[in-house]
Tab-separated table of C-alpha atoms in Angstrom:
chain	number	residue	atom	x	y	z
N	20	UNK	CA	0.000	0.000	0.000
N	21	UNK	CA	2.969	2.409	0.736
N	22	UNK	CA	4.115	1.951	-2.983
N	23	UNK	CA	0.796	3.513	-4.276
N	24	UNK	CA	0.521	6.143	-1.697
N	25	UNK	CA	3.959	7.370	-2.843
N	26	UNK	CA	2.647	7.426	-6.560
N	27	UNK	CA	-0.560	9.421	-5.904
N	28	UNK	CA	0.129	11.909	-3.020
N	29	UNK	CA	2.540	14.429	-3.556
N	30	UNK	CA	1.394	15.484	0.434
N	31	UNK	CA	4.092	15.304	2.953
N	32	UNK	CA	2.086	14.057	6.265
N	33	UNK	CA	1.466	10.803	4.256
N	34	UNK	CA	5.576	9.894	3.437
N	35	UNK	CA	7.319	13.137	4.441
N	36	UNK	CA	7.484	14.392	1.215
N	37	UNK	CA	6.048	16.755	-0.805
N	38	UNK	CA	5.808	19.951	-3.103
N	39	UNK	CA	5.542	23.180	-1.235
N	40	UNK	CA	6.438	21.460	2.384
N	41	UNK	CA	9.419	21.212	4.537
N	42	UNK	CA	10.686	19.236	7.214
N	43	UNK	CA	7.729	17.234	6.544
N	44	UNK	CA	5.739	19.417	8.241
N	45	UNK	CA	2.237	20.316	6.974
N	46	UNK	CA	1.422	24.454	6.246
N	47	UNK	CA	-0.955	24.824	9.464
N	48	UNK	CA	-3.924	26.921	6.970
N	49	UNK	CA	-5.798	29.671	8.651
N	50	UNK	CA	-7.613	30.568	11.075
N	51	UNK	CA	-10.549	31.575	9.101
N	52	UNK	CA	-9.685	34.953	8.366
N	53	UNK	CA	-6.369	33.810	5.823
N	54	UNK	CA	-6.448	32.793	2.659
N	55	UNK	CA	-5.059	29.566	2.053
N	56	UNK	CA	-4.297	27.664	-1.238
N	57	UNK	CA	-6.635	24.945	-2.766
N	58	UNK	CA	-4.655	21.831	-1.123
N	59	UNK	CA	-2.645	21.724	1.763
N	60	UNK	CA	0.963	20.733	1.107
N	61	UNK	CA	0.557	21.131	-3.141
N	62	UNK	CA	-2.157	22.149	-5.675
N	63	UNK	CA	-2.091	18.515	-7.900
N	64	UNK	CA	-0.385	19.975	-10.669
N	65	UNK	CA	1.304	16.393	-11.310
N	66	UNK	CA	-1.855	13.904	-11.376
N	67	UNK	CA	-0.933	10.648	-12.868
N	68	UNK	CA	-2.867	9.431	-16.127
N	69	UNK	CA	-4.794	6.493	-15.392
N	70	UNK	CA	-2.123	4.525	-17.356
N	71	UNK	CA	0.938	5.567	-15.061
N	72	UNK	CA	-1.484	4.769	-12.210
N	73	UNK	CA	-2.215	0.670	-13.793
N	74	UNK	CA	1.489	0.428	-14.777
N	75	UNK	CA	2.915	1.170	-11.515
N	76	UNK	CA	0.382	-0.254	-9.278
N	77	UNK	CA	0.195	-3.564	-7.221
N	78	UNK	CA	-2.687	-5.587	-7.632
N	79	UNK	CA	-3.694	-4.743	-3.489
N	80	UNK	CA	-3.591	-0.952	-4.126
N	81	UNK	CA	-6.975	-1.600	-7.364
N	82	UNK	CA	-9.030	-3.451	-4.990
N	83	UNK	CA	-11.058	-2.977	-1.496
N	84	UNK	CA	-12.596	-5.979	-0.767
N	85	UNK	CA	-13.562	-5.856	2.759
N	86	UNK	CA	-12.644	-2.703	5.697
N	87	UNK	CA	-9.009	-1.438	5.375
N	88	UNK	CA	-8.260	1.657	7.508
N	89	UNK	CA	-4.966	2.703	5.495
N	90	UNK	CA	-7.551	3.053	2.615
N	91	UNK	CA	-10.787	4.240	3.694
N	92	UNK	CA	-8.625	7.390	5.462
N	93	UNK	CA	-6.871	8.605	2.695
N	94	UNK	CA	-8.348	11.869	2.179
N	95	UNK	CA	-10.686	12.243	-0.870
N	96	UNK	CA	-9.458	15.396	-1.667
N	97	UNK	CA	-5.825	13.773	-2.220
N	98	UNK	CA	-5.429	10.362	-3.209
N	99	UNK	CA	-6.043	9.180	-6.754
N	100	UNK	CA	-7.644	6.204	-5.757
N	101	UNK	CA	-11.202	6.447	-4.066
N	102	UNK	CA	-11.871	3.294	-2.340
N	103	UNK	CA	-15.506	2.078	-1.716
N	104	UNK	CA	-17.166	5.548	-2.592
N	105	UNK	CA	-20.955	4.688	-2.265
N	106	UNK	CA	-23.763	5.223	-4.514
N	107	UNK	CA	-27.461	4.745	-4.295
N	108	UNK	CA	-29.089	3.721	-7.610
N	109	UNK	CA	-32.733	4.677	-8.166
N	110	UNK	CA	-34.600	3.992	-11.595
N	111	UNK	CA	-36.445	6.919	-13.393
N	112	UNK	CA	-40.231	6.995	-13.069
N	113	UNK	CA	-40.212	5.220	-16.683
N	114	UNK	CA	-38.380	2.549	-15.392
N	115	UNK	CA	-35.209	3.553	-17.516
N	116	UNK	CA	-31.452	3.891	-15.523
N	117	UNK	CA	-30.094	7.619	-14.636
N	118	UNK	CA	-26.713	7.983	-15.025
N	119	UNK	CA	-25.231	8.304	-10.939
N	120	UNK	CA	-22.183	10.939	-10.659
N	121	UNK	CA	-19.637	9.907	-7.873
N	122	UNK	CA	-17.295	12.571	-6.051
N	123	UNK	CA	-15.127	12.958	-9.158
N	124	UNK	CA	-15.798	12.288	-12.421
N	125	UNK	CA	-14.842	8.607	-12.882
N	126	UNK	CA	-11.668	8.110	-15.172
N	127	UNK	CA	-11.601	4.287	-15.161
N	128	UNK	CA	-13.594	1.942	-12.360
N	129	UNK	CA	-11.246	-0.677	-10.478
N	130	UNK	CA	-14.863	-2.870	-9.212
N	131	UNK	CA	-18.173	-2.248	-7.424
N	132	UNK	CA	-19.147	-4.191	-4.952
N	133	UNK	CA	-22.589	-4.643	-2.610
N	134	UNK	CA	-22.575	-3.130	0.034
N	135	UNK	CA	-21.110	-6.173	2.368
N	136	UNK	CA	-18.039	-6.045	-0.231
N	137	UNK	CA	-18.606	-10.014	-0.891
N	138	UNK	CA	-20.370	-9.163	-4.264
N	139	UNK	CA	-18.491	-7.963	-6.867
N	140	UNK	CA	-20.117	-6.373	-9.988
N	141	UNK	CA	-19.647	-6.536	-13.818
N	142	UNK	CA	-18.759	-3.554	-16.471
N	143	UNK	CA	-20.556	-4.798	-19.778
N	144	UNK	CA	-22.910	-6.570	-17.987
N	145	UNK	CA	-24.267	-4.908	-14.974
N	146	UNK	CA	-23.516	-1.369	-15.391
N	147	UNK	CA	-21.077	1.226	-17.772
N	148	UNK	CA	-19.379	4.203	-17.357
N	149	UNK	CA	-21.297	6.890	-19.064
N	150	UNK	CA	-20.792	10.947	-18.701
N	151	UNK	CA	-18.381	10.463	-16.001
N	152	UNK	CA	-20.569	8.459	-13.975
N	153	UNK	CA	-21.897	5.139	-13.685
N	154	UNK	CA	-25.287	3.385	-15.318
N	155	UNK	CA	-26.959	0.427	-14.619
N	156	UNK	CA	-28.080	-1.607	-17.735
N	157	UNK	CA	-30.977	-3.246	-18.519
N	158	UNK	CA	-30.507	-6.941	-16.492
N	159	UNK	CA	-28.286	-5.736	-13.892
N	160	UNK	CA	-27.536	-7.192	-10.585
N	161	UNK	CA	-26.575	-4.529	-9.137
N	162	UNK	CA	-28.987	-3.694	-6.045
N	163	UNK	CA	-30.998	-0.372	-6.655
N	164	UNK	CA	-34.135	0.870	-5.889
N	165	UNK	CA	-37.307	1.558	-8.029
N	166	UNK	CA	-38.675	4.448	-8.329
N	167	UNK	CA	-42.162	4.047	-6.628
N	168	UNK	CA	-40.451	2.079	-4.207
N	169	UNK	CA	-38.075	5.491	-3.132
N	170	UNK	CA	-40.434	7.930	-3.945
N	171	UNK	CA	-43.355	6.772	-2.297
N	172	UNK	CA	-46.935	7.375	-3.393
N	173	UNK	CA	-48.165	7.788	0.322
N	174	UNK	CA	-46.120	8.594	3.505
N	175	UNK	CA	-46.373	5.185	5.669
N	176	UNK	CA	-47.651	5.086	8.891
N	177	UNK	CA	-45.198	2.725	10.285
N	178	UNK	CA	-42.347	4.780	10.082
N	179	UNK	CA	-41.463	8.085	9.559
N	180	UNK	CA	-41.313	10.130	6.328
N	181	UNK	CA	-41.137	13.802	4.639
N	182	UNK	CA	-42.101	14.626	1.173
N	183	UNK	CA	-39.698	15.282	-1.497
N	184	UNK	CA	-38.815	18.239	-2.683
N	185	UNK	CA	-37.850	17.343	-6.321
N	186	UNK	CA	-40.665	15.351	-6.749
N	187	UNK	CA	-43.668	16.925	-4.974
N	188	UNK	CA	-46.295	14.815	-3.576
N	189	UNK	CA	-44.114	11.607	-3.521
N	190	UNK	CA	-42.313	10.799	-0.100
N	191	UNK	CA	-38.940	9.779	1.418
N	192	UNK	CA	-38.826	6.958	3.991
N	193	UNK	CA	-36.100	8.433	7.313
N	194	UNK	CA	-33.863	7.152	9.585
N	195	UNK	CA	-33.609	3.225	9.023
N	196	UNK	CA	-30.046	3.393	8.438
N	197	UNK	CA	-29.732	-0.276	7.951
N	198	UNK	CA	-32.097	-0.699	5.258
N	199	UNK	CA	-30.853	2.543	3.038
N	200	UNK	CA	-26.847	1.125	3.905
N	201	UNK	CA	-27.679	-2.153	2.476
N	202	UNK	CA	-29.144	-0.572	-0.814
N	203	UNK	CA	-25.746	1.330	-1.360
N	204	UNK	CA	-23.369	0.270	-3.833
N	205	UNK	CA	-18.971	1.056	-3.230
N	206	UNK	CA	-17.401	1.991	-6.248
N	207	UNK	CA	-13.235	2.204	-6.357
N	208	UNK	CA	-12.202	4.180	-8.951
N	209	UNK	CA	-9.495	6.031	-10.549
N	210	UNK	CA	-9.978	9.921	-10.691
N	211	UNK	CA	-7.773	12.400	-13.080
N	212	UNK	CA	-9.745	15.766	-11.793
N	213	UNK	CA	-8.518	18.132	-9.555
N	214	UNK	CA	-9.944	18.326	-6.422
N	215	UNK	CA	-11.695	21.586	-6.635
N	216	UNK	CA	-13.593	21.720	-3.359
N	217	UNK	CA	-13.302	23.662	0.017
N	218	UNK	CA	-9.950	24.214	2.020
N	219	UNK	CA	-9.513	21.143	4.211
N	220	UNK	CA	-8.843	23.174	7.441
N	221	UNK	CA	-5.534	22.410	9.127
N	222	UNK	CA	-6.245	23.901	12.703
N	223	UNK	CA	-3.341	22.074	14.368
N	224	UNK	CA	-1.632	25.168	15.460
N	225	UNK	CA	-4.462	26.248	17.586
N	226	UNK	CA	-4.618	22.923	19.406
N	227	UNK	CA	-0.813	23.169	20.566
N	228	UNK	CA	-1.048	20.979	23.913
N	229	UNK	CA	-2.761	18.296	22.071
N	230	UNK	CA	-0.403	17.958	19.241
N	231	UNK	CA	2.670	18.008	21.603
N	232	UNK	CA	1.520	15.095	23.946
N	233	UNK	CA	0.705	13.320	20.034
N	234	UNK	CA	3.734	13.740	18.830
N	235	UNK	CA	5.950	13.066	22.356
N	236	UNK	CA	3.976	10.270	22.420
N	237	UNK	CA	2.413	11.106	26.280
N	238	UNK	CA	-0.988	9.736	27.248
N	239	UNK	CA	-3.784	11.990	25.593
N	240	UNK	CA	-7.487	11.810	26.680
N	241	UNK	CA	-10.176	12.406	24.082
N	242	UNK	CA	-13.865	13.110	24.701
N	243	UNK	CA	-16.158	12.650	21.845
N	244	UNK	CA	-19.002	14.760	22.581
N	245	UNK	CA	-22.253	15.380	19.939
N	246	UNK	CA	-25.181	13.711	18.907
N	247	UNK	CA	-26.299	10.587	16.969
N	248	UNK	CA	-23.875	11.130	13.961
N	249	UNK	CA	-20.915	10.902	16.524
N	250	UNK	CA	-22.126	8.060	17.769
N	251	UNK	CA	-22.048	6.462	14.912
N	252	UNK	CA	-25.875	5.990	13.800
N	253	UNK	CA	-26.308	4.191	10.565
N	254	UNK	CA	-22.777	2.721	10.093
N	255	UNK	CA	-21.944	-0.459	9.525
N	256	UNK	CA	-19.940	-1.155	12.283
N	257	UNK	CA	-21.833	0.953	14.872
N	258	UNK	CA	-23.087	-1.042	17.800
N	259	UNK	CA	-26.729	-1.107	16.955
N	260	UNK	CA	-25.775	-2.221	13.156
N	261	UNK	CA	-23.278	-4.570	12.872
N	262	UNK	CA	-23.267	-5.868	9.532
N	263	UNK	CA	-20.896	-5.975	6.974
N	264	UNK	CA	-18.200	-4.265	6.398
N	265	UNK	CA	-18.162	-3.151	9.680
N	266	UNK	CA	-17.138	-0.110	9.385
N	267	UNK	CA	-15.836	1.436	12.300
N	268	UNK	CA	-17.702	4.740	14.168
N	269	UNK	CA	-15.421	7.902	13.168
N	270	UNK	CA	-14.127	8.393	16.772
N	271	UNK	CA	-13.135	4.890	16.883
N	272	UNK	CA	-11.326	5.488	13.363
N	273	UNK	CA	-9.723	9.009	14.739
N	274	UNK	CA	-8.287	7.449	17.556
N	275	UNK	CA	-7.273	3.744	15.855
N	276	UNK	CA	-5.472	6.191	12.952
N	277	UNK	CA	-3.744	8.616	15.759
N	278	UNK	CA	-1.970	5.583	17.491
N	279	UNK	CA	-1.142	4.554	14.250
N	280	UNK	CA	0.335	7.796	13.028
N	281	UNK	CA	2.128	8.505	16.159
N	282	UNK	CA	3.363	5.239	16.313
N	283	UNK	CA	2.302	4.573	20.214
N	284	UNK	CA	-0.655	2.944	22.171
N	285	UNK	CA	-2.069	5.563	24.744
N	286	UNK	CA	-4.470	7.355	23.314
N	287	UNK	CA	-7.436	6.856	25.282
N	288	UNK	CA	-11.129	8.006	23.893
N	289	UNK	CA	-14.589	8.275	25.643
N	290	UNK	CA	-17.561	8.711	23.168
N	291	UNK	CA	-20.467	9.834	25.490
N	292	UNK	CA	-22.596	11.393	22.544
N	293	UNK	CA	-26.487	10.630	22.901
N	294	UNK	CA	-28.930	10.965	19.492
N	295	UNK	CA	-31.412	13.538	19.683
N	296	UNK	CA	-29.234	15.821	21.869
N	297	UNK	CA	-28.870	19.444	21.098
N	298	UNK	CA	-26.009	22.061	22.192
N	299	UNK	CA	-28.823	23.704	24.262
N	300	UNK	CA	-29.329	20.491	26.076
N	301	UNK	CA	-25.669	19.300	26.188
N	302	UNK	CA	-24.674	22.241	27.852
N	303	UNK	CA	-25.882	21.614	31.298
N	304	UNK	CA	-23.636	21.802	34.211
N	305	UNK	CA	-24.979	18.075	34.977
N	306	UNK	CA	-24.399	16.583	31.372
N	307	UNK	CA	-20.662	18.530	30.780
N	308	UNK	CA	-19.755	17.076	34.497
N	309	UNK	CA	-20.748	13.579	33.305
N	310	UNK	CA	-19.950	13.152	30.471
N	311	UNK	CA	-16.904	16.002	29.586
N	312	UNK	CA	-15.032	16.537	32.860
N	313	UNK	CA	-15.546	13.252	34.648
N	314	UNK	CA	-13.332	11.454	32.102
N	315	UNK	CA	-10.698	14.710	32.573
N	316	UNK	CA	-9.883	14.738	28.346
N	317	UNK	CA	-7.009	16.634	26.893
N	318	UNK	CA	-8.883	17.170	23.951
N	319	UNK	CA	-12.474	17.506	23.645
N	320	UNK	CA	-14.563	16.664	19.902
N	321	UNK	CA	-17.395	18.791	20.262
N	322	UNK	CA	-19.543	17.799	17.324
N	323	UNK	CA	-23.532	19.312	17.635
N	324	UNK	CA	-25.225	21.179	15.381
N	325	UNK	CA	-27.439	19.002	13.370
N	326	UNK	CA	-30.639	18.677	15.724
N	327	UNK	CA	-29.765	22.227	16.831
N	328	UNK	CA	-30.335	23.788	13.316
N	329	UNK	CA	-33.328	21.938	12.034
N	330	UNK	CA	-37.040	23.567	12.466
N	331	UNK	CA	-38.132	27.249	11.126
N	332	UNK	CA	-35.665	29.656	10.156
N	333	UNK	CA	-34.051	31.611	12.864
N	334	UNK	CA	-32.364	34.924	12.783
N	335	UNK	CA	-31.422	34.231	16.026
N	336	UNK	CA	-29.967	30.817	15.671
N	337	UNK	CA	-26.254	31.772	15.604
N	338	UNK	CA	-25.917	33.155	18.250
N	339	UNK	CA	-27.988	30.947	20.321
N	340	UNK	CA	-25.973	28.158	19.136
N	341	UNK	CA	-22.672	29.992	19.814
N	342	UNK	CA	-23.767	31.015	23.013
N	343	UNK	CA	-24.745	27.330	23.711
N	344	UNK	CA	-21.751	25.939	22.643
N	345	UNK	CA	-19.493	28.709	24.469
N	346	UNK	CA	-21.122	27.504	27.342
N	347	UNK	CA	-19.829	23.560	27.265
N	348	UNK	CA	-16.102	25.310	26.935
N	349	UNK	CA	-16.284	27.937	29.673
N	350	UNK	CA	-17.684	25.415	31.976
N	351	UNK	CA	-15.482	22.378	31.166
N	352	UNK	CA	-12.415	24.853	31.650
N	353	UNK	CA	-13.792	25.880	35.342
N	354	UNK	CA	-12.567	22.516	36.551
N	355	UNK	CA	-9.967	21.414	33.690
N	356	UNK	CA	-8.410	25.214	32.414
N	357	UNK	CA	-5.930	23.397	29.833
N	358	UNK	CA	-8.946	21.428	28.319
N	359	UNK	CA	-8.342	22.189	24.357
N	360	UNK	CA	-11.438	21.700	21.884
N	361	UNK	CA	-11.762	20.877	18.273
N	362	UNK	CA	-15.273	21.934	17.081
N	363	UNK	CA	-16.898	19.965	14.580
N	364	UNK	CA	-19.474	21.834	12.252
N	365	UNK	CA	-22.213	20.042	11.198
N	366	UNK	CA	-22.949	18.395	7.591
N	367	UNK	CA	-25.490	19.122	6.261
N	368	UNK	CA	-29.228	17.387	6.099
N	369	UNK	CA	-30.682	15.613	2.927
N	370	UNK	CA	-31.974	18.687	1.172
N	371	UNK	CA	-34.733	16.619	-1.330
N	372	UNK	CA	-36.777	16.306	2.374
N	373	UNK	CA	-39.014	19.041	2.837
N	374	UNK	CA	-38.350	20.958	5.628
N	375	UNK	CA	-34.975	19.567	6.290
N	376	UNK	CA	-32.116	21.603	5.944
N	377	UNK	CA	-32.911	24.888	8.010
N	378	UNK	CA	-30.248	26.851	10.319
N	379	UNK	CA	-27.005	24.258	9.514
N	380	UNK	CA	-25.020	26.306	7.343
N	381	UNK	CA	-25.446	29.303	10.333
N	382	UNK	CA	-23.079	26.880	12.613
N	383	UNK	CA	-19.899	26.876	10.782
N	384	UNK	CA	-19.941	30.673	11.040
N	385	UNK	CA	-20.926	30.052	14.969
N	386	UNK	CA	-18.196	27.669	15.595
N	387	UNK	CA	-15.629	29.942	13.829
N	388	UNK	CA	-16.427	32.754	15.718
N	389	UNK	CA	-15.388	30.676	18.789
N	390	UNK	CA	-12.130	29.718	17.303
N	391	UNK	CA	-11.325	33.403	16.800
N	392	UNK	CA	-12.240	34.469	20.326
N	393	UNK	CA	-11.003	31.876	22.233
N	394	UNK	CA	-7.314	30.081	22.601
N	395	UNK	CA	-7.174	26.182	22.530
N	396	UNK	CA	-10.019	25.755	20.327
N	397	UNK	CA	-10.233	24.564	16.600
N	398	UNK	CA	-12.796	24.017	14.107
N	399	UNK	CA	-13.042	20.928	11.680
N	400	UNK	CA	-15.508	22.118	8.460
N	401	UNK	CA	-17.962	19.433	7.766
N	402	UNK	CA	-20.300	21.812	6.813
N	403	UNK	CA	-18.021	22.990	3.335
N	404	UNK	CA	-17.043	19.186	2.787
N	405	UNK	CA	-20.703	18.309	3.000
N	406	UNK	CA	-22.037	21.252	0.858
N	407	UNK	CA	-19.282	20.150	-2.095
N	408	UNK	CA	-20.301	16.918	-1.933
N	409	UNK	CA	-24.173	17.550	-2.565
N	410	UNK	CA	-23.243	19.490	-5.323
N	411	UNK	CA	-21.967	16.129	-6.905
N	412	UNK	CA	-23.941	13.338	-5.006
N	413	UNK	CA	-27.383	12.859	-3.689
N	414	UNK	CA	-28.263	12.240	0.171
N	415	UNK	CA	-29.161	8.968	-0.423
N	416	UNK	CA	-25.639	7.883	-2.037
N	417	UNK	CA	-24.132	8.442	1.732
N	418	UNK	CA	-26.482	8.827	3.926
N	419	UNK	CA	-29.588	7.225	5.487
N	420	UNK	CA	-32.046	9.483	3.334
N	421	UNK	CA	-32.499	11.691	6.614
N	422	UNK	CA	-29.608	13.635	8.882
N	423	UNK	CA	-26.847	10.325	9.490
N	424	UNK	CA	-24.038	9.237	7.563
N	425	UNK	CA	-23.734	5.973	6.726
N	426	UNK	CA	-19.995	4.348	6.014
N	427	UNK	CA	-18.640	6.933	3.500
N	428	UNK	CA	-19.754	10.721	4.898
N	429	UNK	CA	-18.534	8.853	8.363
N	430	UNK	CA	-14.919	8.704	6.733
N	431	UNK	CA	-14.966	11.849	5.274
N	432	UNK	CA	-15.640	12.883	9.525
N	433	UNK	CA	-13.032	11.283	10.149
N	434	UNK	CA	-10.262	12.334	7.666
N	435	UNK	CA	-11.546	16.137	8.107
N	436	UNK	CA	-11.194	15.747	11.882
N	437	UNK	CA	-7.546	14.014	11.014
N	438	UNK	CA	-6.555	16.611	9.259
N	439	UNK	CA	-5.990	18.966	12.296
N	440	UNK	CA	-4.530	16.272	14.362
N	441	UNK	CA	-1.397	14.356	12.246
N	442	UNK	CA	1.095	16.313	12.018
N	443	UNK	CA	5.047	15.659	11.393
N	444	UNK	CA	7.743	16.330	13.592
């Protein structure tokens, strides 16, 4: 795997080397208020042709056939080579295929696979590569949904639902994350397009206690702190899931990747999210004592937002939510003053459900505010990452048709969250 990596990533945190770093060492970015160029560490002037790619690949780096962690965390907006991307294919009304668009445009597949990863698809017989994306054909195997059975006639009564903004009067089953996971499809491919999406913030330098005990290899507590996304609702390998591929929860992932990275064993995590909590909620001297200072964490990933934002539009949501937030840091540092924080801004909701996507975009600009007024804290951007990739993907391709990511957006949590946290001596 460390053969390809060198032939697709011209980023130095990966192999300490790079174009436009030194020492190894990644540029830190900004703190909001700096500009910052396209891609930390180089700007991909030197992608490889999918030919260089085949010639100088082993046969390991062209296939993902079950959970690898080297793979699933290379950053989408650097490596080559997406592993296991997921896509949800949905007939048209007329019963015909749409063509699906992935992250990138897709320069050559490597396989598709089910869901569990033990089924492995056919180009020529169960789908091709058309426009840059991918189309089923007419007696595919491939699983997919039709289109009365996504867009439903009539909401159900046995679970819940929302109707659909693109197509009015039909509705979207929510929130079984298991059933929408199993009817996603992983696609490895090959892309030779720039990554042209949002700065991948490298807060590091605001976090300087954290990264020290990392890289001098001390112990270093971590509190995972949100709501159902962080605990890992609707992925494969959460606790109330378990099926294949078992994909691991993203704190799990952070903290497996960390020792890893750092090349030592005592890096010790507490996830004490709940689903269904809010920031306003959270915040209570009770629930920070329990479940932020009783486990006395280094580091704390403060990731709410999601339930926070959703209802009417709110002039005043910012600043309640800043406020709200403010509150769990103030408090936590009453009792542990060298507490540092990484803030997590929220992704965004599936947008087709009426109703859905409200105040979210309101609490990147809330959690930056924070990192400007206050020392020790950071801010991780899911909130651009998710926007970019809705502009190329629908809800449904990696997520559970409601607010939760299934095994995909769940990386991309993780390797945004990473991205602040490995850095080279």
């Amino acid at each position: 795997m460390k053969k390809i990596l060198a032939l697709l990533l011209s980023f130095c945190f990966v192999l300490g080397f790079a174009a436009g770093c030194s020492d190894g060492e990644k540029d830190p970015g900004g703190n909001g208020n700096t500009p910052v160029d396209p891609l930390p560490g180089g700007d991909e002037e030197e992608l490889l042709s999918v030919e260089e790619i085949l010639e100088k690949a082993e046969a390991d780096d062209l296939t993902c056939p079950s959970y690898e962690a080297d793979k699933y965390l290379l950053p989408i907006w650097e490596s080559q080579i997406v592993y296991n991307e997921t896509v949800c294919f949905i007939q048209n009304e007329d019963g015909t295929y749409p063509v699906e668009q992935l992250a990138y445009p897709v320069a050559k597949v490597l396989e598709v696979r089910d869901s569990t990863l033990g089924t492995l698809y056919e180009e020529g017989k169960d789908y091709e590569i058309a426009e840059g994306g991918i189309r089923l054909l007419a007696d595919t195997s491939v699983t997919h949904f039709a289109f009365d059975e996504f867009y439903l006639k009539e909401a159900p009564s046995s679970t819940a639902a929302v109707e659909s903004v693109k197509h009015p009067g039909r509705y979207l089953k929510l929130g079984d994350g298991g059933y929408f996971y199993s009817r996603q499809v992983c696609v490895t491919y090959i892309r030779t397009e720039k990554y042209a999406g949002p700065q991948v913030r490298d807060d590091s330098k605001f976090i300087p206690e954290t990264i020290a005990k990392l890289q001098n290899k001390e112990d270093l507590s971590i509190v995972f702190y949100g709501d159902s996304i962080t605990t890992g609702s609707s992925v494969s390998g959460w606790q109330f899931a378990n099926i294949e591929p078992y994909t691991p929860i993203f704190s799990d992932m952070i903290v497996a990747d960390l020792e890893r990275f750092y090349g030592y064993d005592g890096v010790e995590s507490h996830n004490t999210a709940v689903g269904g909590w809010t920031a306003a909620g959270a915040k209570t001297s009770e629930n920070v004592t329990d479940r932020v200072i009783a486990y006395s964490p280094d580091l704390v990933v403060l990731a709410f937002g999601m339930n926070d934002a959703g209802g009417a539009i709110n002039p005043d949501f910012r600043q309640t939510f800043q406020t709200n937030i403010e509150t769990i840091i103030t408090y936590t540092r009453r009792f542990l003053p060298a507490c540092e924080f990484l803030l997590v801004s929220t992704m965004l909701p599936n947008p087709d459900g009426k109703g859905n996507l409200a105040n979210h975009r309101d609490c990147k600009q809330a959690l930056e505010n924070l990192v400007n007024e206050y020392e020790g804290v950071a801010l991780a951007d899911m909130t651009s990452m998710s926007d970019w990739l809705l502009e190329r993907k629908e809800f449904q391709d990696m997520g559970d048709n409601l607010v939760h990511p299934t095994d995909f957006l769940s990386r991309i949590y993780a390797q945004v969250i990473l991205n602040s946290l490995l850095v080279s001596d």
